[in-house]
Tab-separated table of C-alpha atoms and ligand atoms in Angstrom:
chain	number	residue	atom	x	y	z
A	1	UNK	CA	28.302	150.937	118.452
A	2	UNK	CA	26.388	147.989	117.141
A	3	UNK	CA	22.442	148.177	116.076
A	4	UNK	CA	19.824	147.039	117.595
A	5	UNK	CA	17.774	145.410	115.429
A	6	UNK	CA	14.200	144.022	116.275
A	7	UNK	CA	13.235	140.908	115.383
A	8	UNK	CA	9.519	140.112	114.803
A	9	UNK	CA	8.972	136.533	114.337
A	10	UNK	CA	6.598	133.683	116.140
A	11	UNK	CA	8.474	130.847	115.071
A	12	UNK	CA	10.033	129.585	117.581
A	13	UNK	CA	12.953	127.688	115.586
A	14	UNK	CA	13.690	131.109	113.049
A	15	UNK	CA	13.512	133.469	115.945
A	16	UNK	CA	16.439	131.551	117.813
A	17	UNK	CA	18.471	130.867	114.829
A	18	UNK	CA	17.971	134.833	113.616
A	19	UNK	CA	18.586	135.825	117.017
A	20	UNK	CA	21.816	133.476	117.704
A	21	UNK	CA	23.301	134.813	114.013
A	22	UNK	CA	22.232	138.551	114.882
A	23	UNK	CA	24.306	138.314	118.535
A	24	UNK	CA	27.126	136.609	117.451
A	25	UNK	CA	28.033	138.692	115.593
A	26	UNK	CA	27.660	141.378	117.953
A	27	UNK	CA	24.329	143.162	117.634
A	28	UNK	CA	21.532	143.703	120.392
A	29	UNK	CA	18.680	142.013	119.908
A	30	UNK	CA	15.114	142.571	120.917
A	31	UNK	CA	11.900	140.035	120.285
A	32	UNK	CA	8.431	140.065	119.771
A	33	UNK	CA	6.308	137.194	119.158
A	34	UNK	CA	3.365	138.595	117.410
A	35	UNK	CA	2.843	141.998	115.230
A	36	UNK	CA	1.504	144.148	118.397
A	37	UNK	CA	4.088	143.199	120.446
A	38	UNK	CA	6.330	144.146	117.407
A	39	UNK	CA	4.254	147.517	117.096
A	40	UNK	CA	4.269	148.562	120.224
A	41	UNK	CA	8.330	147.720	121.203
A	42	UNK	CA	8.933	149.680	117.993
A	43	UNK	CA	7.314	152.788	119.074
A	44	UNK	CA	8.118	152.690	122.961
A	45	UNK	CA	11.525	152.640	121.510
A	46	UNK	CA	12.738	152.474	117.675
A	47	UNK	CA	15.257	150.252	117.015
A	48	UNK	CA	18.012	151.281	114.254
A	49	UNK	CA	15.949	148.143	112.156
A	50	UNK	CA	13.263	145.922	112.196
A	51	UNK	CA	13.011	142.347	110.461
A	52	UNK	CA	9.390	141.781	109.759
A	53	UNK	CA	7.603	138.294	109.570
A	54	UNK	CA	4.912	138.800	107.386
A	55	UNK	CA	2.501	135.500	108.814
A	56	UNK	CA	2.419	136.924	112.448
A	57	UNK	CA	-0.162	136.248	114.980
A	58	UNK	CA	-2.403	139.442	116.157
A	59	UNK	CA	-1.135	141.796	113.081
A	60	UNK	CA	0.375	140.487	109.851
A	61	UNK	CA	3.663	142.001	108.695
A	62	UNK	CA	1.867	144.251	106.477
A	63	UNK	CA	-0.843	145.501	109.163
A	64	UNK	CA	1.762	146.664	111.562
A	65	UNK	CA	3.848	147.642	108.479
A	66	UNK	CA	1.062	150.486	107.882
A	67	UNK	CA	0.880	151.069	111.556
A	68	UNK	CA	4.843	151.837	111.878
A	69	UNK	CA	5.058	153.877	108.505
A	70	UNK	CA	2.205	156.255	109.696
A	71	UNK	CA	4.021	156.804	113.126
A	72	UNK	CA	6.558	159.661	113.189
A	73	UNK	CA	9.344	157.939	115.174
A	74	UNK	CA	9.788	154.486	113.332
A	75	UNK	CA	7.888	156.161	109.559
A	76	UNK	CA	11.627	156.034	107.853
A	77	UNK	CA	13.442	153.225	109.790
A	78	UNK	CA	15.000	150.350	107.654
A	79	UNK	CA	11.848	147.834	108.166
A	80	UNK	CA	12.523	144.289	106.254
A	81	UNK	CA	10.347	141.632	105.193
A	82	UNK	CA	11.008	138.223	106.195
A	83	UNK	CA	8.913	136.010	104.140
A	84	UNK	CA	9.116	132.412	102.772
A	85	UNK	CA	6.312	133.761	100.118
A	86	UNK	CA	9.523	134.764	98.137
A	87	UNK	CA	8.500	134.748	94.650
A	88	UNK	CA	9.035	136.610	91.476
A	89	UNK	CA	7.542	140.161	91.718
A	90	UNK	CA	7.257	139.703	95.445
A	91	UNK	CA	9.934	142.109	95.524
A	92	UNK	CA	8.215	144.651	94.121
A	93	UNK	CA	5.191	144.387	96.034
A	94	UNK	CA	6.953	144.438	99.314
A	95	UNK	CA	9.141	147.833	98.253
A	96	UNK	CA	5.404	149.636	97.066
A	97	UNK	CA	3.807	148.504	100.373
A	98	UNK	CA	6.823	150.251	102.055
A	99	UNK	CA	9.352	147.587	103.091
A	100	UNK	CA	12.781	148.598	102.819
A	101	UNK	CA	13.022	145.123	101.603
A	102	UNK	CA	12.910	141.621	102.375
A	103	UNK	CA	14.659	138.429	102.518
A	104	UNK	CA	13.740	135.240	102.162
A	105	UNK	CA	12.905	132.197	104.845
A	106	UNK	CA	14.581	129.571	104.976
A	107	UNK	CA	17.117	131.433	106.763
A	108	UNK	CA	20.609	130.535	105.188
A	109	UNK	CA	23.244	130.448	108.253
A	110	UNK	CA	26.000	131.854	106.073
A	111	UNK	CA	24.605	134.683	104.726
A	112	UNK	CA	21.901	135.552	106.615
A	113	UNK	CA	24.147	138.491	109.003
A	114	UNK	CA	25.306	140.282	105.586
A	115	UNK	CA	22.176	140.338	104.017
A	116	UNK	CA	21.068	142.027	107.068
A	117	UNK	CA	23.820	144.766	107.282
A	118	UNK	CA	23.076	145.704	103.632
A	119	UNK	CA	20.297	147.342	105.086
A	120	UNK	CA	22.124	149.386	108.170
A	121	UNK	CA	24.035	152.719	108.084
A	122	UNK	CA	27.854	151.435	107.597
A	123	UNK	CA	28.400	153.013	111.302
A	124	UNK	CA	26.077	150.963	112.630
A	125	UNK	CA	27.424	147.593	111.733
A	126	UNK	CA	29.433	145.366	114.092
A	127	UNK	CA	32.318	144.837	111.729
A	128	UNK	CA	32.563	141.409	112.765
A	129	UNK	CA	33.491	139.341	110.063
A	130	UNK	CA	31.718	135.607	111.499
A	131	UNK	CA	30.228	133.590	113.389
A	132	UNK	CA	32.053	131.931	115.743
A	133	UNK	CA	32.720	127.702	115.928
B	201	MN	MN1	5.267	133.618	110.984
């Protein structure tokens, strides 16, 4: 069975392009606009990953970040940083705050599913292999 991934994102164009890619090629999908909306659908119900925004409205990436390590049911998910602020040493600052990861905005259509499943359980990807024209 395919993940279900949460995407936490409030703009508008990168949350339907994310969110066309992620369900194409076969995964459930759940939004939030802003970081307590993200927060709060995490914990009422932990998805198998989260892609983080960090620029959110309400709670940056990195507030609800804290919020969701510090709670038992989401504190080990796979939680990924979506960030255009993709520089050198970002990485490392992301993976010591306690991001699985990240990847980096603009989101690239071709790539964008796989660099997501790098971060699932092999079980838990769709096995599709694109997106369909
Ligand atoms: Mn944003």
């Amino acid at each position: 069975m395919s993940a279900r991934i949460l995407l936490v994102e409030d703009n508008p164009a990168n949350l339907e392009l994310m969110s066309y890619l992620l369900r194409a090629f076969g995964y459930d999908v759940v939004i939030a606009r802003d970081g307590e909306e993200g927060v709060r659908l995490a914990l009422d119900d932990p998805p198998d990953l989260i892609l983080l925004d960090l620029q959110l409205p309400k709670l940056t990436g990195s507030e609800a970040l804290v919020v969701l390590r510090a709670a038992p049911r989401t504190k080990a998910l796979p939680i990924v940083a979506v960030t255009a602020f993709a520089m050198v040493g970002d990485r490392e600052r992301f993976l010591s705050e306690g991001f699985t990861g990240y990847l980096a905005k603009p989101i690239e259509p071709t790539t964008f599913v796989p660099s997501v499943e790098a971060f699932l359980p092999p079980g838990r990807r769709s096995g599709r292999s694109g997106v369909p024209r």
